[in-house]
Coordinates of C-alpha atoms (C1' of nucleotides) and ligand atoms in Angstrom, one line a residue:
Chain A
X625 CA 242.9 12.7 159.1
X626 CA 245.5 15.2 157.8
X627 CA 249.3 15.0 157.6
X628 CA 251.5 17.4 159.6
X629 CA 252.0 19.7 156.6
X630 CA 248.3 20.2 156.1
X631 CA 247.6 20.6 159.8
X632 CA 250.3 23.2 159.9
X633 CA 248.8 25.1 157.1
X634 CA 245.3 24.9 158.5
X635 CA 246.3 26.2 161.9
X636 CA 248.2 29.1 160.4
X637 CA 245.3 29.9 158.1
X638 CA 242.9 30.0 161.0
X639 CA 245.3 32.3 163.0
X640 CA 246.7 29.8 165.4
X641 CA 250.4 29.2 166.0
X642 CA 251.9 25.8 165.2
X643 CA 253.4 24.2 168.2
X644 CA 254.9 20.8 168.8
X645 CA 252.3 20.2 171.5
X646 CA 249.4 20.8 169.0
X647 CA 250.9 18.6 166.4
X648 CA 251.6 15.9 168.9
X649 CA 248.1 15.9 170.3
X650 CA 246.5 15.7 166.8
X651 CA 249.0 13.0 165.9
X652 CA 248.2 11.0 168.9
X653 CA 244.5 11.1 168.0
X654 CA 245.2 10.1 164.5
X655 CA 247.1 7.1 165.6
X656 CA 244.6 5.4 167.9
X657 CA 241.2 3.9 167.6
X658 CA 240.6 4.0 171.3
X659 CA 238.8 7.4 171.5
X660 CA 240.9 8.6 174.3
X661 CA 239.7 11.2 176.8
X662 CA 241.9 14.1 178.0
X663 CA 243.6 12.1 180.7
X664 CA 244.4 9.2 178.4
X665 CA 246.0 11.6 175.9
X666 CA 247.9 13.2 178.7
X667 CA 249.3 9.8 179.9
X668 CA 250.2 8.8 176.3
X669 CA 252.1 12.0 175.6
X670 CA 253.7 12.3 179.1
X671 CA 256.9 10.4 178.1
X672 CA 257.5 12.6 175.1
X673 CA 256.4 15.9 176.6
X674 CA 257.0 15.6 180.3
X675 CA 256.2 19.2 181.0
X676 CA 253.0 19.4 179.1
X677 CA 250.0 20.1 181.3
X678 CA 246.4 18.9 181.1
X679 CA 245.3 22.5 180.5
X680 CA 247.3 22.4 177.2
X681 CA 245.5 19.2 176.2
X682 CA 242.1 20.8 176.8
X683 CA 242.9 24.0 175.1
X684 CA 244.4 22.3 172.1
X685 CA 241.4 20.0 171.8
X686 CA 239.2 23.0 171.8
X687 CA 241.1 24.5 168.9
X688 CA 241.3 21.3 166.9
X689 CA 237.5 20.9 167.3
X690 CA 237.0 24.5 166.3
X691 CA 238.9 24.1 163.0
X692 CA 237.1 20.9 162.3
X693 CA 240.1 18.5 162.8
X694 CA 238.5 16.4 165.5
X695 CA 235.1 15.7 167.0
X696 CA 234.0 15.3 170.6
X697 CA 232.3 12.1 171.7
X698 CA 230.0 11.9 174.7
X699 CA 229.2 8.3 175.4
X700 CA 227.7 9.0 178.8
X701 CA 230.8 8.7 180.9
X702 CA 232.0 11.4 183.3
X703 CA 234.6 12.6 180.8
X704 CA 234.5 13.3 177.1
X705 CA 236.4 11.4 174.4
X706 CA 238.0 12.7 171.2
X707 CA 238.1 11.3 167.7
X708 CA 240.2 12.4 164.7
X709 CA 237.6 10.9 162.3
X710 CA 235.3 13.9 161.8
X711 CA 232.7 12.2 159.7
X712 CA 229.7 11.5 161.9
X713 CA 229.5 7.8 162.7
X714 CA 227.9 5.8 165.6
X715 CA 229.9 4.5 168.5
X716 CA 229.4 1.6 170.8
X717 CA 230.7 1.3 174.4
X718 CA 231.3 -1.8 176.3
X719 CA 229.3 -1.7 179.5
X720 CA 231.9 -3.9 181.2
X721 CA 235.4 -2.5 180.3
X722 CA 234.2 0.9 178.8
X723 CA 236.1 0.6 175.6
X724 CA 234.6 2.6 172.8
X725 CA 234.5 1.3 169.2
X726 CA 233.5 2.8 165.9
X727 CA 230.6 1.6 163.8
X728 CA 231.5 2.5 160.3
X729 CA 229.5 2.6 157.1
X730 CA 226.3 3.2 158.9
X731 CA 223.6 4.8 156.8
X732 CA 222.0 7.6 158.7
X733 CA 219.6 8.7 156.0
X734 CA 216.6 6.5 156.9
X735 CA 216.7 7.6 160.5
X736 CA 217.1 11.2 159.5
X737 CA 214.2 11.0 157.1
X738 CA 212.1 9.3 159.8
X739 CA 212.9 12.1 162.3
X740 CA 212.5 15.0 159.8
X741 CA 208.9 13.8 159.2
X742 CA 208.1 13.7 162.9
X743 CA 209.6 17.1 164.0
X744 CA 209.4 20.7 162.9
X745 CA 213.0 21.2 163.9
X746 CA 215.5 22.3 161.3
X747 CA 217.9 19.3 161.6
X748 CA 221.7 19.9 161.7
X749 CA 223.3 16.7 163.1
X750 CA 223.0 13.7 165.3
X751 CA 224.8 11.3 167.5
X752 CA 224.0 7.6 167.9
X753 CA 225.4 5.6 170.8
X754 CA 225.1 1.9 171.2
X755 CA 225.8 -0.1 174.4
X756 CA 226.7 -3.8 174.8
X757 CA 229.4 -6.2 175.8
X758 CA 232.5 -6.3 173.7
X759 CA 233.9 -9.7 172.3
X760 CA 236.8 -9.7 174.8
X761 CA 234.5 -9.2 177.8
X762 CA 232.1 -11.9 176.4
X763 CA 235.0 -14.3 176.3
X764 CA 236.1 -13.5 179.9
X765 CA 232.5 -13.9 181.1
X766 CA 232.0 -17.3 179.5
X767 CA 235.4 -18.4 181.0
X768 CA 234.2 -17.4 184.5
X769 CA 231.0 -19.4 184.3
X770 CA 232.7 -22.6 183.2
Chain B
X184 CA 204.2 6.9 184.2
X185 CA 202.7 5.6 187.4
X186 CA 200.2 7.2 189.8
X187 CA 201.1 7.9 193.4
X188 CA 199.6 4.7 194.7
X189 CA 201.7 2.5 192.4
X190 CA 204.8 4.5 193.0
X191 CA 204.3 4.1 196.8
X192 CA 203.9 0.4 196.4
X193 CA 206.9 0.1 194.2
X194 CA 209.2 2.1 196.5
X195 CA 208.1 -0.1 199.5
X196 CA 208.6 -3.3 197.5
X197 CA 212.1 -2.3 196.7
X198 CA 212.9 -1.4 200.3
X199 CA 212.8 2.4 200.0
X200 CA 210.7 4.6 202.3
X201 CA 208.0 6.7 200.8
X202 CA 208.5 10.4 201.4
X203 CA 206.7 13.5 200.2
X204 CA 210.0 14.6 198.5
X205 CA 210.2 11.5 196.5
X206 CA 206.6 11.6 195.3
X207 CA 207.0 15.3 194.5
X208 CA 210.1 14.8 192.4
X209 CA 208.6 11.9 190.5
X210 CA 205.3 13.8 190.1
X211 CA 207.2 16.9 188.8
X212 CA 208.9 14.7 186.2
X213 CA 205.6 13.2 185.1
X214 CA 204.0 16.6 184.6
X215 CA 206.6 18.1 182.2
X216 CA 207.9 17.5 178.8
X217 CA 210.9 19.7 179.3
X218 CA 213.4 17.0 180.4
X219 CA 214.6 19.1 183.4
X220 CA 218.0 18.7 184.9
X221 CA 218.6 18.7 188.7
X222 CA 218.6 22.4 189.0
X223 CA 215.4 22.9 187.0
X224 CA 213.7 20.4 189.2
X225 CA 215.0 22.1 192.3
X226 CA 213.7 25.5 191.2
X227 CA 210.3 24.0 190.3
X228 CA 209.9 22.4 193.7
X229 CA 211.4 25.2 195.7
X230 CA 208.1 27.1 196.4
X231 CA 206.5 23.9 197.7
X232 CA 209.4 22.3 199.5
X233 CA 211.5 25.3 200.5
X234 CA 213.8 23.3 202.7
X235 CA 214.6 20.6 200.2
X236 CA 218.2 20.4 199.1
X237 CA 219.8 19.6 195.8
X238 CA 221.3 16.5 197.4
X239 CA 217.9 15.1 197.9
X240 CA 217.1 15.7 194.3
X241 CA 220.1 13.8 193.2
X242 CA 219.6 10.9 195.6
X243 CA 215.9 10.6 194.7
X244 CA 216.7 10.7 191.1
X245 CA 219.2 7.9 191.6
X246 CA 216.6 5.8 193.4
X247 CA 213.9 6.4 190.8
X248 CA 216.3 5.4 188.1
X249 CA 217.3 2.3 190.0
X250 CA 213.8 1.1 190.3
X251 CA 213.1 1.9 186.7
X252 CA 210.7 4.8 187.1
X253 CA 212.8 7.3 185.2
X254 CA 215.6 7.4 182.7
X255 CA 218.7 9.7 182.4
X256 CA 219.3 11.7 179.3
X257 CA 222.7 12.9 178.3
X258 CA 222.2 15.3 175.4
X259 CA 225.8 16.6 175.5
X260 CA 225.3 19.4 178.0
X261 CA 227.2 19.9 181.2
X262 CA 224.4 18.5 183.2
X263 CA 222.1 15.5 182.9
X264 CA 218.4 15.6 182.2
X265 CA 215.7 13.3 183.5
X266 CA 212.6 11.7 181.8
X267 CA 209.7 9.9 183.4
X268 CA 209.1 8.2 180.1
X269 CA 211.2 5.1 180.4
X270 CA 210.7 3.6 177.0
X271 CA 213.9 4.3 174.9
X272 CA 213.1 7.1 172.4
X273 CA 215.3 9.6 170.6
X274 CA 215.7 13.2 171.7
X275 CA 216.4 16.4 169.8
X276 CA 218.0 19.5 171.3
X277 CA 217.7 23.0 169.9
X278 CA 221.2 24.3 169.4
X279 CA 220.0 27.9 170.0
X280 CA 217.8 27.7 173.2
X281 CA 218.8 24.2 174.4
X282 CA 215.2 22.9 174.7
X283 CA 215.0 19.2 174.5
X284 CA 212.1 17.5 172.8
X285 CA 211.0 13.9 172.3
X286 CA 210.9 12.0 169.1
X287 CA 208.2 9.4 169.6
X288 CA 207.2 6.3 167.6
X289 CA 210.7 6.0 166.2
X290 CA 211.5 2.5 165.0
X291 CA 214.9 1.5 166.2
X292 CA 214.9 -2.0 164.7
X293 CA 216.5 -1.2 161.3
X294 CA 219.4 0.7 163.0
X295 CA 219.9 -2.1 165.5
X296 CA 219.8 -4.7 162.9
X297 CA 222.3 -2.7 160.8
X298 CA 224.6 -2.4 163.8
X299 CA 224.3 -6.0 164.9
X300 CA 225.6 -7.1 161.5
X301 CA 228.6 -4.8 161.8
X302 CA 229.8 -5.5 165.3
X303 CA 230.6 -8.5 167.4
X304 CA 229.3 -6.8 170.5
X305 CA 226.4 -8.3 172.4
X306 CA 224.0 -5.3 172.1
X307 CA 222.0 -4.1 175.1
X308 CA 220.7 -0.6 174.4
X309 CA 221.2 2.6 172.5
X310 CA 220.7 6.4 172.7
X311 CA 220.0 8.6 169.7
X312 CA 220.4 12.3 169.9
X313 CA 219.5 14.8 167.1
X314 CA 220.4 18.4 166.9
X315 CA 218.8 21.3 165.1
X316 CA 216.8 24.6 165.5
X317 CA 213.4 24.4 167.1
X318 CA 210.4 26.1 165.5
X319 CA 210.3 29.0 168.0
X320 CA 214.0 29.8 167.3
X321 CA 213.4 29.5 163.6
X322 CA 210.6 32.1 163.9
X323 CA 212.8 34.4 165.9
X324 CA 215.6 34.1 163.5
X325 CA 213.5 34.9 160.4
X326 CA 212.1 38.0 162.3
X327 CA 215.6 39.3 163.0
X328 CA 216.6 39.0 159.4
X329 CA 213.6 40.9 158.0
Chain C
dA491 C1' 268.1 39.6 165.4
dG492 C1' 264.4 42.1 167.4
dT493 C1' 259.5 42.8 168.2
dT494 C1' 255.0 41.4 168.5
dT495 C1' 251.7 38.5 169.9
dG496 C1' 249.7 34.1 170.7
dT497 C1' 250.9 29.9 173.7
dT498 C1' 252.4 27.1 177.5
dG499 C1' 252.1 25.3 182.0
dA500 C1' 251.5 26.1 186.9
dT501 C1' 247.9 27.2 189.6
dA502 C1' 243.4 28.7 191.0
dA503 C1' 238.5 28.6 190.1
dT504 C1' 234.2 26.5 188.6
dA505 C1' 230.3 23.5 188.6
dA506 C1' 227.9 19.2 188.6
dC507 C1' 227.6 15.7 191.4
dT508 C1' 228.6 12.5 195.6
dA509 C1' 229.8 11.4 200.4
dT510 C1' 229.2 12.3 205.3
dT511 C1' 226.6 12.9 209.4
dA512 C1' 223.5 14.6 213.0
dA513 C1' 218.7 15.3 213.4
dT514 C1' 214.4 13.8 211.7
dT515 C1' 210.8 10.9 210.2
dA516 C1' 208.6 6.7 208.1
dA517 C1' 207.3 2.3 209.1
dA518 C1' 207.6 -2.1 211.6
dA519 C1' 207.0 -4.1 216.1
dA520 C1' 204.8 -4.2 220.5
Chain D
dT1232 C1' 198.7 4.0 219.9
dT1233 C1' 203.3 4.0 221.5
dT1234 C1' 207.8 2.4 221.0
dT1235 C1' 211.6 1.0 218.4
dT1236 C1' 214.4 0.7 214.4
dA1237 C1' 216.4 2.1 210.4
dA1238 C1' 216.1 4.9 206.4
dT1239 C1' 216.0 9.8 205.0
dT1240 C1' 216.6 14.6 205.0
dA1241 C1' 219.3 18.6 204.6
dA1242 C1' 223.4 21.0 205.7
dT1243 C1' 227.9 20.7 204.6
dA1244 C1' 232.2 19.1 202.9
dG1245 C1' 234.5 16.5 199.2
dT1246 C1' 235.5 15.0 194.5
dT1247 C1' 236.5 15.5 189.7
dA1248 C1' 236.3 17.0 184.9
dT1249 C1' 236.9 21.1 182.8
dT1250 C1' 237.9 26.2 182.4
dA1251 C1' 240.1 30.7 183.7
dT1252 C1' 244.2 33.4 184.9
dC1253 C1' 248.7 34.9 184.2
dA1254 C1' 253.8 35.2 184.0
dA1255 C1' 257.3 33.1 181.3
dC1256 C1' 258.1 31.6 176.8
dA1257 C1' 258.3 30.7 171.8
dA1258 C1' 256.4 31.2 167.0
dA1259 C1' 255.9 34.4 163.3
dC1260 C1' 256.7 38.6 161.0
dT1261 C1' 259.9 42.4 159.7
Ligands
MN134 MN1 235.0 7.1 166.2
MN135 MN1 211.9 12.1 176.4
ZN136 ZN1 234.6 -5.0 177.2
ZN137 ZN1 215.1 26.8 170.3

DNA sequence: AGTTTGTTGATAATAACTATTAATTAAAAA
DNA sequence: TTTTTAATTAATAGTTATTATCAACAAACT
């Protein structure tokens, strides 16, 4: 999570131009916990940047990922989601409403140690995805039954 | 992993017809550890079933998944992979050659317990993916350097 | 301000997967 | 075994997320 000044500096340093679209897309990602996909970002920014196209979203996302400002989340849907928190952390998706939440302060080290013992791969990263029913959907379901 | 007889019985029981294509696709998945995607399966079966189309592969895979004979693996590529081992187990993908290997005998329970404490979701499953460089690619890389 | 060069946004292309449908075939009924 | 019925195959068309192309444009450097 960087402020606009730092993002500006980083983009320039990496040889990319600083445009309002790029700042807006990064800013939108910093100000949500919803892990939006490209279309959700597009819809969110539409009122403020009515001429911006989806192609710009995709290209900006690729640049932000390349310079380490965001990470890509693949929770097994038909589209990818994006996250301005770049530290690796597990995610959980509601199998009813498809919302995606963070699981923070998860200690990967026991799992990594476990895997390092079992494989001769040179490990470089991991992604953990959990599935379940979110509190809101649990509430709705118990209402329907009664 | 079921033999042809059991697969036949299960398909019939679930109301699906037993066809050579279906048995061949399941059999191909049982006899590989490569976690093939649809195209890899198609190419493998092409010599034996030259008229079989990709659509048949996809539909069969969907049926096999529905009746619990296979699972779908999403290791963050642009296509899905399939696995005749239905017990949940982590996978590791080589970031150089993209091969996908199993990690067996991994104990999920500490991680699940950890997550259950941190979230108010009603947990139902999980997928763990690891990334790294496989032994073969490590060997190739050390050769190149010397 | 003028020049250079990367960027935007409209559009076309790609690729994995899904839907449609006529011909075929498995399996139940006779 | 033959007939009947309904599911399946395979060819083909459709869908959708993502990527490529390119002319107009704007950021950065002088
Ligand atoms: Mn997150
Ligand atoms: Mn596996
Ligand atoms: Zn939910
Ligand atoms: Zn490799």
